PDB file of C-alpha atoms and ligand atoms in Angstrom:
ATOM      1  CA  MET A   1     -51.905  -0.320  66.463  1.00 81.00           C
ATOM      2  CA  ASP A   2     -55.097  -2.078  67.490  1.00 96.00           C
ATOM      3  CA  TRP A   3     -55.706  -1.137  71.120  1.00 98.00           C
ATOM      4  CA  HIS A   4     -57.777  -4.292  71.698  1.00 98.00           C
ATOM      5  CA  ALA A   5     -54.993  -6.587  70.492  1.00 98.00           C
ATOM      6  CA  ASP A   6     -53.355  -6.511  73.915  1.00 98.00           C
ATOM      7  CA  TYR A   7     -53.723  -5.890  77.630  1.00 98.00           C
ATOM      8  CA  HIS A   8     -52.477  -2.555  78.969  1.00 98.00           C
ATOM      9  CA  ARG A   9     -50.985  -0.987  82.083  1.00 98.00           C
ATOM     10  CA  TYR A  10     -53.190   1.221  84.260  1.00 98.00           C
ATOM     11  CA  SER A  11     -51.660   4.525  83.118  1.00 98.00           C
ATOM     12  CA  GLU A  12     -52.292   3.533  79.487  1.00 98.00           C
ATOM     13  CA  ILE A  13     -55.899   2.663  80.309  1.00 98.00           C
ATOM     14  CA  LEU A  14     -56.408   6.112  81.817  1.00 98.00           C
ATOM     15  CA  THR A  15     -54.946   7.638  78.652  1.00 98.00           C
ATOM     16  CA  PHE A  16     -57.243   5.474  76.515  1.00 98.00           C
ATOM     17  CA  PHE A  17     -60.305   6.868  78.288  1.00 98.00           C
ATOM     18  CA  GLN A  18     -58.965  10.426  78.153  1.00 98.00           C
ATOM     19  CA  ALA A  19     -58.618  10.027  74.393  1.00 98.00           C
ATOM     20  CA  LEU A  20     -62.137   8.608  74.156  1.00 98.00           C
ATOM     21  CA  ALA A  21     -63.505  11.607  76.087  1.00 98.00           C
ATOM     22  CA  ALA A  22     -61.499  14.061  73.977  1.00 98.00           C
ATOM     23  CA  ARG A  23     -62.837  12.480  70.793  1.00 97.00           C
ATOM     24  CA  SER A  24     -66.483  12.474  71.951  1.00 98.00           C
ATOM     25  CA  PRO A  25     -66.873  15.266  74.497  1.00 97.00           C
ATOM     26  CA  ASP A  26     -70.675  15.241  74.165  1.00 96.00           C
ATOM     27  CA  LEU A  27     -70.851  11.563  75.084  1.00 98.00           C
ATOM     28  CA  VAL A  28     -68.019  10.746  77.468  1.00 98.00           C
ATOM     29  CA  LYS A  29     -67.194  12.302  80.797  1.00 97.00           C
ATOM     30  CA  LEU A  30     -64.415  11.279  83.199  1.00 98.00           C
ATOM     31  CA  LYS A  31     -64.288  11.796  86.926  1.00 98.00           C
ATOM     32  CA  VAL A  32     -61.758  10.874  89.583  1.00 98.00           C
ATOM     33  CA  PHE A  33     -63.799   9.768  92.584  1.00 98.00           C
ATOM     34  CA  GLY A  34     -61.198   8.459  94.964  1.00 98.00           C
ATOM     35  CA  LEU A  35     -57.691   7.294  95.631  1.00 98.00           C
ATOM     36  CA  THR A  36     -56.307   3.832  96.223  1.00 98.00           C
ATOM     37  CA  HIS A  37     -54.113   2.950  99.187  1.00 98.00           C
ATOM     38  CA  GLU A  38     -51.015   3.573  97.045  1.00 98.00           C
ATOM     39  CA  GLY A  39     -52.447   6.879  95.805  1.00 98.00           C
ATOM     40  CA  ARG A  40     -53.637   5.941  92.332  1.00 98.00           C
ATOM     41  CA  PHE A  41     -56.741   7.583  90.889  1.00 98.00           C
ATOM     42  CA  LEU A  42     -60.013   5.711  90.920  1.00 98.00           C
ATOM     43  CA  MET A  43     -61.795   6.816  87.777  1.00 98.00           C
ATOM     44  CA  ARG A  44     -65.332   6.579  86.516  1.00 98.00           C
ATOM     45  CA  VAL A  45     -66.433   7.022  82.933  1.00 98.00           C
ATOM     46  CA  THR A  46     -69.915   8.238  82.080  1.00 98.00           C
ATOM     47  CA  ILE A  47     -71.190   7.348  78.619  1.00 98.00           C
ATOM     48  CA  GLY A  48     -74.363   8.823  77.142  1.00 98.00           C
ATOM     49  CA  PRO A  49     -75.549  12.072  75.563  1.00 96.00           C
ATOM     50  CA  HIS A  50     -74.784  14.776  78.140  1.00 91.00           C
ATOM     51  CA  LYS A  51     -77.810  16.817  77.212  1.00 88.00           C
ATOM     52  CA  ARG A  52     -79.909  14.091  78.847  1.00 88.00           C
ATOM     53  CA  SER A  53     -77.861  13.900  82.039  1.00 86.00           C
ATOM     54  CA  GLU A  54     -79.711  16.827  83.590  1.00 86.00           C
ATOM     55  CA  ASP A  55     -82.992  14.913  83.471  1.00 92.00           C
ATOM     56  CA  PRO A  56     -83.737  14.046  87.130  1.00 92.00           C
ATOM     57  CA  ASP A  57     -85.342  10.771  85.997  1.00 93.00           C
ATOM     58  CA  ARG A  58     -82.428   9.704  83.819  1.00 96.00           C
ATOM     59  CA  LYS A  59     -81.828   5.978  84.418  1.00 97.00           C
ATOM     60  CA  ARG A  60     -78.350   4.590  84.844  1.00 98.00           C
ATOM     61  CA  ILE A  61     -76.485   1.305  84.555  1.00 98.00           C
ATOM     62  CA  TRP A  62     -73.433   0.764  86.736  1.00 98.00           C
ATOM     63  CA  LEU A  63     -70.589  -1.353  85.347  1.00 98.00           C
ATOM     64  CA  GLN A  64     -67.350  -2.183  87.084  1.00 98.00           C
ATOM     65  CA  ALA A  65     -64.387  -4.430  86.405  1.00 98.00           C
ATOM     66  CA  MET A  66     -61.076  -5.504  87.872  1.00 98.00           C
ATOM     67  CA  GLN A  67     -61.883  -5.811  91.565  1.00 98.00           C
ATOM     68  CA  HIS A  68     -59.637  -8.852  91.267  1.00 98.00           C
ATOM     69  CA  ALA A  69     -56.207  -7.944  89.953  1.00 98.00           C
ATOM     70  CA  ARG A  70     -55.461 -11.035  87.873  1.00 98.00           C
ATOM     71  CA  GLU A  71     -58.742 -11.004  85.921  1.00 98.00           C
ATOM     72  CA  TRP A  72     -57.316  -8.956  83.073  1.00 98.00           C
ATOM     73  CA  ILE A  73     -60.001  -9.855  80.558  1.00 98.00           C
ATOM     74  CA  SER A  74     -62.601  -8.055  82.688  1.00 98.00           C
ATOM     75  CA  GLY A  75     -60.743  -4.752  82.223  1.00 98.00           C
ATOM     76  CA  ALA A  76     -60.106  -5.325  78.529  1.00 98.00           C
ATOM     77  CA  THR A  77     -63.778  -6.180  78.009  1.00 98.00           C
ATOM     78  CA  VAL A  78     -65.130  -2.976  79.520  1.00 98.00           C
ATOM     79  CA  GLN A  79     -62.641  -0.965  77.453  1.00 98.00           C
ATOM     80  CA  TYR A  80     -64.033  -2.705  74.388  1.00 98.00           C
ATOM     81  CA  ILE A  81     -67.616  -2.084  75.513  1.00 98.00           C
ATOM     82  CA  ALA A  82     -66.931   1.605  76.173  1.00 98.00           C
ATOM     83  CA  GLU A  83     -65.394   2.179  72.762  1.00 98.00           C
ATOM     84  CA  SER A  84     -68.189   0.254  71.010  1.00 98.00           C
ATOM     85  CA  LEU A  85     -70.857   2.348  72.718  1.00 98.00           C
ATOM     86  CA  VAL A  86     -69.126   5.603  71.836  1.00 98.00           C
ATOM     87  CA  ASN A  87     -68.545   4.569  68.215  1.00 98.00           C
ATOM     88  CA  GLY A  88     -72.065   3.156  67.905  1.00 98.00           C
ATOM     89  CA  TYR A  89     -74.026   6.127  69.222  1.00 98.00           C
ATOM     90  CA  GLY A  90     -75.757   7.846  66.334  1.00 97.00           C
ATOM     91  CA  ARG A  91     -74.688   5.066  63.936  1.00 98.00           C
ATOM     92  CA  ASP A  92     -75.927   1.779  65.371  1.00 98.00           C
ATOM     93  CA  PRO A  93     -79.684   1.977  66.085  1.00 98.00           C
ATOM     94  CA  ALA A  94     -79.626  -0.485  69.022  1.00 97.00           C
ATOM     95  CA  ILE A  95     -76.746   1.284  70.764  1.00 98.00           C
ATOM     96  CA  THR A  96     -78.320   4.676  70.127  1.00 98.00           C
ATOM     97  CA  ARG A  97     -81.598   3.492  71.622  1.00 97.00           C
ATOM     98  CA  MET A  98     -79.816   2.080  74.635  1.00 98.00           C
ATOM     99  CA  LEU A  99     -77.822   5.233  75.410  1.00 98.00           C
ATOM    100  CA  ASP A 100     -80.919   7.353  74.919  1.00 97.00           C
ATOM    101  CA  ALA A 101     -82.663   5.164  77.510  1.00 97.00           C
ATOM    102  CA  VAL A 102     -79.857   4.789  80.055  1.00 98.00           C
ATOM    103  CA  GLU A 103     -76.571   6.393  80.922  1.00 98.00           C
ATOM    104  CA  VAL A 104     -73.706   3.938  81.406  1.00 98.00           C
ATOM    105  CA  VAL A 105     -71.513   4.600  84.417  1.00 98.00           C
ATOM    106  CA  LEU A 106     -68.340   2.553  84.266  1.00 98.00           C
ATOM    107  CA  VAL A 107     -65.478   1.972  86.683  1.00 98.00           C
ATOM    108  CA  PRO A 108     -62.922   0.360  84.370  1.00 98.00           C
ATOM    109  CA  VAL A 109     -60.396  -0.658  87.051  1.00 98.00           C
ATOM    110  CA  ALA A 110     -61.719  -0.963  90.599  1.00 98.00           C
ATOM    111  CA  ASN A 111     -58.414  -2.196  92.019  1.00 98.00           C
ATOM    112  CA  PRO A 112     -55.571  -0.343  90.260  1.00 98.00           C
ATOM    113  CA  ASP A 113     -52.924  -1.133  92.916  1.00 98.00           C
ATOM    114  CA  GLY A 114     -53.549  -4.858  92.655  1.00 98.00           C
ATOM    115  CA  TYR A 115     -53.724  -4.648  88.879  1.00 98.00           C
ATOM    116  CA  GLU A 116     -50.354  -2.905  88.600  1.00 98.00           C
ATOM    117  CA  TYR A 117     -48.873  -5.433  91.018  1.00 98.00           C
ATOM    118  CA  SER A 118     -50.094  -8.240  88.764  1.00 98.00           C
ATOM    119  CA  TRP A 119     -47.967  -6.707  85.988  1.00 98.00           C
ATOM    120  CA  MET A 120     -44.875  -6.116  88.109  1.00 96.00           C
ATOM    121  CA  GLY A 121     -44.875  -8.852  90.711  1.00 85.00           C
ATOM    122  CA  GLU A 122     -47.282 -11.727  90.681  1.00 97.00           C
ATOM    123  CA  ARG A 123     -49.427 -12.242  87.581  1.00 98.00           C
ATOM    124  CA  LEU A 124     -51.980 -14.183  89.637  1.00 98.00           C
ATOM    125  CA  TRP A 125     -52.348 -11.591  92.419  1.00 98.00           C
ATOM    126  CA  ARG A 126     -56.012 -11.122  93.402  1.00 98.00           C
ATOM    127  CA  LYS A 127     -56.380  -8.643  96.283  1.00 98.00           C
ATOM    128  CA  ASN A 128     -55.617  -4.956  96.726  1.00 98.00           C
ATOM    129  CA  ARG A 129     -52.198  -3.953  98.111  1.00 98.00           C
ATOM    130  CA  ARG A 130     -52.829  -2.429 101.515  1.00 98.00           C
ATOM    131  CA  PRO A 131     -50.241  -3.643 104.047  1.00 98.00           C
ATOM    132  CA  ILE A 132     -51.943  -5.656 106.799  1.00 98.00           C
ATOM    133  CA  GLN A 133     -49.039  -7.085 108.783  1.00 97.00           C
ATOM    134  CA  PRO A 134     -45.284  -6.977 108.208  1.00 97.00           C
ATOM    135  CA  GLY A 135     -44.823  -8.631 104.825  1.00 96.00           C
ATOM    136  CA  VAL A 136     -48.539  -9.405 104.422  1.00 98.00           C
ATOM    137  CA  PHE A 137     -50.567  -7.422 101.903  1.00 98.00           C
ATOM    138  CA  GLY A 138     -54.038  -7.091 100.595  1.00 98.00           C
ATOM    139  CA  VAL A 139     -57.743  -7.548 101.208  1.00 98.00           C
ATOM    140  CA  ASP A 140     -60.062  -9.352  98.824  1.00 98.00           C
ATOM    141  CA  MET A 141     -62.196  -6.371  97.849  1.00 98.00           C
ATOM    142  CA  ASN A 142     -65.055  -8.625  96.807  1.00 98.00           C
ATOM    143  CA  ARG A 143     -65.299 -10.021 100.342  1.00 98.00           C
ATOM    144  CA  ASN A 144     -65.179  -6.572 101.971  1.00 98.00           C
ATOM    145  CA  TRP A 145     -68.552  -5.001 101.043  1.00 98.00           C
ATOM    146  CA  PRO A 146     -70.882  -4.348 103.983  1.00 98.00           C
ATOM    147  CA  ASP A 147     -73.736  -6.747 103.233  1.00 96.00           C
ATOM    148  CA  HIS A 148     -73.639  -9.921 105.341  1.00 96.00           C
ATOM    149  CA  TRP A 149     -69.889  -9.357 105.697  1.00 97.00           C
ATOM    150  CA  ASN A 150     -68.098 -12.310 107.350  1.00 97.00           C
ATOM    151  CA  ASN A 151     -71.022 -14.601 106.658  1.00 95.00           C
ATOM    152  CA  GLY A 152     -69.071 -17.445 105.022  1.00 94.00           C
ATOM    153  CA  GLY A 153     -66.830 -17.982 102.012  1.00 96.00           C
ATOM    154  CA  SER A 154     -64.287 -15.443 103.201  1.00 97.00           C
ATOM    155  CA  SER A 155     -61.336 -15.671 105.555  1.00 98.00           C
ATOM    156  CA  PRO A 156     -60.165 -13.756 108.642  1.00 98.00           C
ATOM    157  CA  ASP A 157     -56.559 -14.754 107.806  1.00 98.00           C
ATOM    158  CA  PRO A 158     -54.695 -11.843 106.166  1.00 98.00           C
ATOM    159  CA  ARG A 159     -52.571 -14.354 104.224  1.00 98.00           C
ATOM    160  CA  SER A 160     -55.646 -15.805 102.545  1.00 98.00           C
ATOM    161  CA  ASP A 161     -56.585 -14.888  98.980  1.00 98.00           C
ATOM    162  CA  VAL A 162     -60.142 -14.311 100.227  1.00 98.00           C
ATOM    163  CA  TYR A 163     -59.189 -12.216 103.272  1.00 98.00           C
ATOM    164  CA  MET A 164     -62.298 -10.216 104.183  1.00 98.00           C
ATOM    165  CA  GLY A 165     -60.455  -7.307 105.824  1.00 98.00           C
ATOM    166  CA  PRO A 166     -60.441  -6.214 109.477  1.00 98.00           C
ATOM    167  CA  PHE A 167     -64.004  -4.886 109.271  1.00 98.00           C
ATOM    168  CA  ALA A 168     -66.711  -4.351 106.653  1.00 98.00           C
ATOM    169  CA  ALA A 169     -65.817  -1.697 104.060  1.00 98.00           C
ATOM    170  CA  SER A 170     -62.350  -1.273 105.578  1.00 98.00           C
ATOM    171  CA  GLU A 171     -60.716  -0.698 102.183  1.00 98.00           C
ATOM    172  CA  PRO A 172     -60.352   2.774 100.665  1.00 98.00           C
ATOM    173  CA  GLU A 173     -61.251   1.438  97.209  1.00 98.00           C
ATOM    174  CA  VAL A 174     -64.462  -0.199  98.463  1.00 98.00           C
ATOM    175  CA  GLN A 175     -65.410   2.943 100.400  1.00 98.00           C
ATOM    176  CA  ALA A 176     -64.890   5.122  97.331  1.00 98.00           C
ATOM    177  CA  LEU A 177     -66.908   2.754  95.125  1.00 98.00           C
ATOM    178  CA  MET A 178     -69.743   2.725  97.651  1.00 98.00           C
ATOM    179  CA  ASN A 179     -69.787   6.511  97.967  1.00 98.00           C
ATOM    180  CA  GLU A 180     -69.812   6.980  94.228  1.00 98.00           C
ATOM    181  CA  PHE A 181     -72.560   4.405  93.757  1.00 98.00           C
ATOM    182  CA  ARG A 182     -74.641   6.100  96.451  1.00 98.00           C
ATOM    183  CA  ALA A 183     -74.111   9.496  94.795  1.00 97.00           C
ATOM    184  CA  THR A 184     -75.353   8.179  91.440  1.00 97.00           C
ATOM    185  CA  PRO A 185     -79.143   8.437  91.175  1.00 96.00           C
ATOM    186  CA  ASN A 186     -81.588   6.118  89.389  1.00 96.00           C
ATOM    187  CA  ILE A 187     -79.339   3.090  88.951  1.00 97.00           C
ATOM    188  CA  VAL A 188     -81.543   0.280  87.632  1.00 97.00           C
ATOM    189  CA  GLY A 189     -78.894  -2.373  87.045  1.00 98.00           C
ATOM    190  CA  ALA A 190     -75.309  -3.174  87.914  1.00 98.00           C
ATOM    191  CA  ILE A 191     -72.756  -5.617  86.533  1.00 98.00           C
ATOM    192  CA  ASP A 192     -69.511  -6.638  88.191  1.00 98.00           C
ATOM    193  CA  TYR A 193     -67.196  -8.220  85.603  1.00 98.00           C
ATOM    194  CA  HIS A 194     -64.847 -10.995  86.715  1.00 98.00           C
ATOM    195  CA  SER A 195     -63.178 -14.043  85.209  1.00 98.00           C
ATOM    196  CA  TYR A 196     -63.328 -16.910  84.659  1.00 98.00           C
ATOM    197  CA  SER A 197     -65.873 -19.758  84.126  1.00 97.00           C
ATOM    198  CA  GLN A 198     -68.545 -18.274  81.829  1.00 98.00           C
ATOM    199  CA  LEU A 199     -71.223 -17.786  84.446  1.00 97.00           C
ATOM    200  CA  LEU A 200     -73.926 -15.230  85.057  1.00 97.00           C
ATOM    201  CA  LEU A 201     -74.185 -15.067  88.837  1.00 97.00           C
ATOM    202  CA  TYR A 202     -77.128 -13.424  90.533  1.00 97.00           C
ATOM    203  CA  PRO A 203     -77.834 -12.577  94.174  1.00 96.00           C
ATOM    204  CA  VAL A 204     -77.416 -13.618  96.768  1.00 93.00           C
ATOM    205  CA  GLY A 205     -74.008 -15.087  97.534  1.00 94.00           C
ATOM    206  CA  TYR A 206     -74.065 -15.347 101.312  1.00 93.00           C
ATOM    207  CA  THR A 207     -76.763 -18.009 101.568  1.00 94.00           C
ATOM    208  CA  LEU A 208     -78.206 -20.828  99.473  1.00 93.00           C
ATOM    209  CA  MET A 209     -81.712 -19.489 100.120  1.00 93.00           C
ATOM    210  CA  PRO A 210     -83.097 -18.174  96.830  1.00 93.00           C
ATOM    211  CA  SER A 211     -84.269 -14.567  96.678  1.00 91.00           C
ATOM    212  CA  VAL A 212     -87.888 -13.889  95.758  1.00 94.00           C
ATOM    213  CA  TYR A 213     -86.601 -12.466  92.482  1.00 95.00           C
ATOM    214  CA  GLN A 214     -85.050 -15.720  91.303  1.00 95.00           C
ATOM    215  CA  PRO A 215     -87.549 -16.149  88.415  1.00 96.00           C
ATOM    216  CA  GLN A 216     -86.588 -12.761  86.966  1.00 97.00           C
ATOM    217  CA  PHE A 217     -82.872 -13.455  87.299  1.00 97.00           C
ATOM    218  CA  ARG A 218     -83.256 -16.855  85.644  1.00 97.00           C
ATOM    219  CA  GLU A 219     -85.131 -15.335  82.757  1.00 98.00           C
ATOM    220  CA  LEU A 220     -82.506 -12.606  82.524  1.00 98.00           C
ATOM    221  CA  GLY A 221     -79.901 -15.370  82.264  1.00 97.00           C
ATOM    222  CA  GLN A 222     -81.750 -16.877  79.285  1.00 97.00           C
ATOM    223  CA  VAL A 223     -82.107 -13.528  77.559  1.00 98.00           C
ATOM    224  CA  PHE A 224     -78.412 -12.835  78.106  1.00 98.00           C
ATOM    225  CA  GLN A 225     -77.425 -16.222  76.690  1.00 98.00           C
ATOM    226  CA  LYS A 226     -79.586 -15.705  73.639  1.00 98.00           C
ATOM    227  CA  ALA A 227     -77.852 -12.400  72.962  1.00 98.00           C
ATOM    228  CA  ILE A 228     -74.365 -13.873  73.404  1.00 98.00           C
ATOM    229  CA  GLY A 229     -75.094 -16.906  71.205  1.00 97.00           C
ATOM    230  CA  ASP A 230     -74.754 -20.646  71.708  1.00 94.00           C
ATOM    231  CA  GLN A 231     -71.087 -20.766  70.769  1.00 95.00           C
ATOM    232  CA  THR A 232     -70.246 -19.320  74.203  1.00 97.00           C
ATOM    233  CA  PRO A 233     -72.412 -20.862  76.905  1.00 97.00           C
ATOM    234  CA  PHE A 234     -72.970 -18.785  80.036  1.00 97.00           C
ATOM    235  CA  VAL A 235     -74.537 -20.704  82.899  1.00 94.00           C
ATOM    236  CA  PRO A 236     -76.911 -18.601  85.015  1.00 95.00           C
ATOM    237  CA  GLU A 237     -76.965 -19.496  88.694  1.00 95.00           C
ATOM    238  CA  GLN A 238     -77.338 -17.988  92.121  1.00 95.00           C
ATOM    239  CA  SER A 239     -73.857 -16.943  93.317  1.00 94.00           C
ATOM    240  CA  SER A 240     -73.986 -19.213  96.333  1.00 94.00           C
ATOM    241  CA  GLN A 241     -74.528 -22.255  94.099  1.00 91.00           C
ATOM    242  CA  LEU A 242     -71.013 -21.735  92.778  1.00 88.00           C
ATOM    243  CA  TYR A 243     -69.748 -21.321  96.319  1.00 89.00           C
ATOM    244  CA  ILE A 244     -70.901 -19.365  99.342  1.00 94.00           C
ATOM    245  CA  ALA A 245     -69.235 -15.963  99.333  1.00 95.00           C
ATOM    246  CA  SER A 246     -70.129 -13.034 101.554  1.00 96.00           C
ATOM    247  CA  GLY A 247     -69.166  -9.393 101.295  1.00 97.00           C
ATOM    248  CA  GLY A 248     -69.444  -9.201  97.504  1.00 97.00           C
ATOM    249  CA  ALA A 249     -70.366  -6.049  95.590  1.00 98.00           C
ATOM    250  CA  GLU A 250     -73.246  -7.826  93.906  1.00 97.00           C
ATOM    251  CA  ASP A 251     -74.891  -8.598  97.269  1.00 97.00           C
ATOM    252  CA  TRP A 252     -74.413  -5.036  98.525  1.00 98.00           C
ATOM    253  CA  TRP A 253     -75.916  -3.522  95.372  1.00 98.00           C
ATOM    254  CA  PHE A 254     -78.909  -5.829  95.720  1.00 97.00           C
ATOM    255  CA  GLY A 255     -79.078  -5.911  99.511  1.00 96.00           C
ATOM    256  CA  ASP A 256     -81.598  -4.559 101.986  1.00 95.00           C
ATOM    257  CA  GLN A 257     -79.596  -1.492 102.961  1.00 96.00           C
ATOM    258  CA  THR A 258     -79.097  -0.321  99.370  1.00 96.00           C
ATOM    259  CA  ALA A 259     -82.725  -1.074  98.512  1.00 96.00           C
ATOM    260  CA  LYS A 260     -83.836   0.985 101.506  1.00 96.00           C
ATOM    261  CA  GLU A 261     -81.615   3.927 100.568  1.00 96.00           C
ATOM    262  CA  ARG A 262     -82.730   3.869  96.934  1.00 94.00           C
ATOM    263  CA  GLY A 263     -86.370   3.027  97.495  1.00 93.00           C
ATOM    264  CA  GLY A 264     -86.227  -0.276  95.612  1.00 94.00           C
ATOM    265  CA  ARG A 265     -84.150  -3.219  94.397  1.00 95.00           C
ATOM    266  CA  ILE A 266     -81.933  -3.136  91.363  1.00 96.00           C
ATOM    267  CA  TYR A 267     -80.754  -5.881  89.026  1.00 98.00           C
ATOM    268  CA  SER A 268     -77.310  -6.846  90.178  1.00 98.00           C
ATOM    269  CA  ILE A 269     -75.211  -9.540  88.567  1.00 98.00           C
ATOM    270  CA  CYS A 270     -71.659 -10.762  88.406  1.00 98.00           C
ATOM    271  CA  ILE A 271     -70.396 -12.024  85.065  1.00 98.00           C
ATOM    272  CA  GLU A 272     -67.552 -14.507  85.114  1.00 98.00           C
ATOM    273  CA  LEU A 273     -66.043 -14.054  81.655  1.00 98.00           C
ATOM    274  CA  ASN A 274     -64.178 -16.476  79.434  1.00 98.00           C
ATOM    275  CA  PRO A 275     -62.776 -19.058  79.353  1.00 98.00           C
ATOM    276  CA  SER A 276     -65.104 -21.797  80.570  1.00 97.00           C
ATOM    277  CA  GLU A 277     -64.519 -23.769  83.736  1.00 94.00           C
ATOM    278  CA  ARG A 278     -63.163 -26.672  81.657  1.00 95.00           C
ATOM    279  CA  GLU A 279     -60.358 -24.543  80.237  1.00 96.00           C
ATOM    280  CA  ASN A 280     -58.703 -24.201  83.600  1.00 93.00           C
ATOM    281  CA  MET A 281     -55.236 -24.487  82.082  1.00 95.00           C
ATOM    282  CA  VAL A 282     -55.931 -21.103  80.468  1.00 97.00           C
ATOM    283  CA  GLY A 283     -57.943 -19.742  83.371  1.00 98.00           C
ATOM    284  CA  PHE A 284     -56.976 -16.164  84.215  1.00 98.00           C
ATOM    285  CA  LEU A 285     -54.392 -16.108  81.412  1.00 98.00           C
ATOM    286  CA  LEU A 286     -56.792 -15.664  78.515  1.00 98.00           C
ATOM    287  CA  PRO A 287     -54.647 -14.668  75.523  1.00 98.00           C
ATOM    288  CA  PRO A 288     -55.168 -11.103  74.279  1.00 98.00           C
ATOM    289  CA  SER A 289     -56.256 -12.462  70.887  1.00 98.00           C
ATOM    290  CA  ALA A 290     -59.585 -13.265  72.617  1.00 98.00           C
ATOM    291  CA  ILE A 291     -60.306  -9.664  73.683  1.00 98.00           C
ATOM    292  CA  ARG A 292     -62.258  -8.670  70.574  1.00 98.00           C
ATOM    293  CA  SER A 293     -64.526 -11.701  70.422  1.00 98.00           C
ATOM    294  CA  VAL A 294     -65.255 -11.562  74.167  1.00 98.00           C
ATOM    295  CA  GLY A 295     -65.887  -7.830  73.862  1.00 98.00           C
ATOM    296  CA  GLU A 296     -68.291  -8.267  70.928  1.00 98.00           C
ATOM    297  CA  GLU A 297     -70.275 -10.859  72.861  1.00 98.00           C
ATOM    298  CA  GLN A 298     -70.414  -8.724  75.973  1.00 98.00           C
ATOM    299  CA  VAL A 299     -71.656  -5.675  74.070  1.00 98.00           C
ATOM    300  CA  ARG A 300     -74.604  -7.831  72.986  1.00 98.00           C
ATOM    301  CA  GLY A 301     -74.982  -9.238  76.492  1.00 98.00           C
ATOM    302  CA  LEU A 302     -75.016  -5.758  78.006  1.00 98.00           C
ATOM    303  CA  MET A 303     -77.697  -4.582  75.594  1.00 98.00           C
ATOM    304  CA  ALA A 304     -79.853  -7.588  76.503  1.00 98.00           C
ATOM    305  CA  PHE A 305     -79.260  -6.886  80.203  1.00 98.00           C
ATOM    306  CA  VAL A 306     -80.321  -3.269  79.811  1.00 98.00           C
ATOM    307  CA  SER A 307     -83.468  -4.110  77.820  1.00 98.00           C
ATOM    308  CA  TYR A 308     -84.546  -6.764  80.298  1.00 98.00           C
ATOM    309  CA  THR A 309     -83.861  -4.498  83.248  1.00 98.00           C
ATOM    310  CA  LEU A 310     -85.967  -1.700  81.783  1.00 97.00           C
ATOM    311  CA  GLU A 311     -88.823  -3.990  80.793  1.00 97.00           C
ATOM    312  CA  HIS A 312     -89.030  -5.874  84.111  1.00 97.00           C
ATOM    313  CA  PRO A 313     -88.423  -3.426  86.954  1.00 94.00           C
ATOM    314  CA  LEU A 314     -88.035  -5.018  90.396  1.00 91.00           C
ATOM    315  CA  LEU A 315     -90.325  -3.795  93.121  1.00 70.00           C
TER     316      LEU A 315
HETATM  317 ZN1   ZN B   1     -63.083 -12.161  90.497  1.00 77.03          ZN
END
């Protein structure tokens, strides 16, 4: 059976990555780095030749998907990307070059509790599943990160789909992701995959004020689009132009605190995958028949992102 012909439950996704690691032990490494509120594993996948991992200057790209439970295509896409990179190393010159230049660190499902709930309860569930009040569950993980938390575009109401949580980084999943990110040296770029609308969003989200790096991010958007191809337009814009949102991962990765800790800024973007804004009847329910074509495009997009990031380091 073609794995990429369908969406899969969390336990199957873990098995998929275990099989990938077993098949390519010199390229793929798995690590459990935390637990969700309901006790599920949070897993990261490292992809790249292990013999280079010991290099203290080894550069890394951080990818994550599925902070939002209902955005199934984001999980399916990073599974496709991971398999393509593993299959391509040593065979496809561009992929080989990329993995020789950077190690890919991937969190395939950032919100496993919410994701499982979207299979068993509500398909359009968005948040995690931590109980907040009797009968009220979940924090919007992508409003919970500690950069300009509670600075607009999030809600203090636990019933809201964009509930920011009781305090910044209150959620065990967000804490674990932050710790793991901090423990990973030399990250030069990070992508948070979401759906939908076909957008490439760049920092910052909490204010309409452009960052001084806007020219680079705009150019990155063009390079990304060129790699994807005209048949699937991705609009690049500052996150806040879509709507103001504070407490997002993308802002924390890019933000002052992270830059201070790491000694510099990194490229941080959020990709809103297919379908386009116009196809709002499909929206989060992208049929699984689209997984392969979206995955193919995003492999190309990722390679463009990595090249641009390496060629235009931020200060
Ligand atoms: Zn999302």
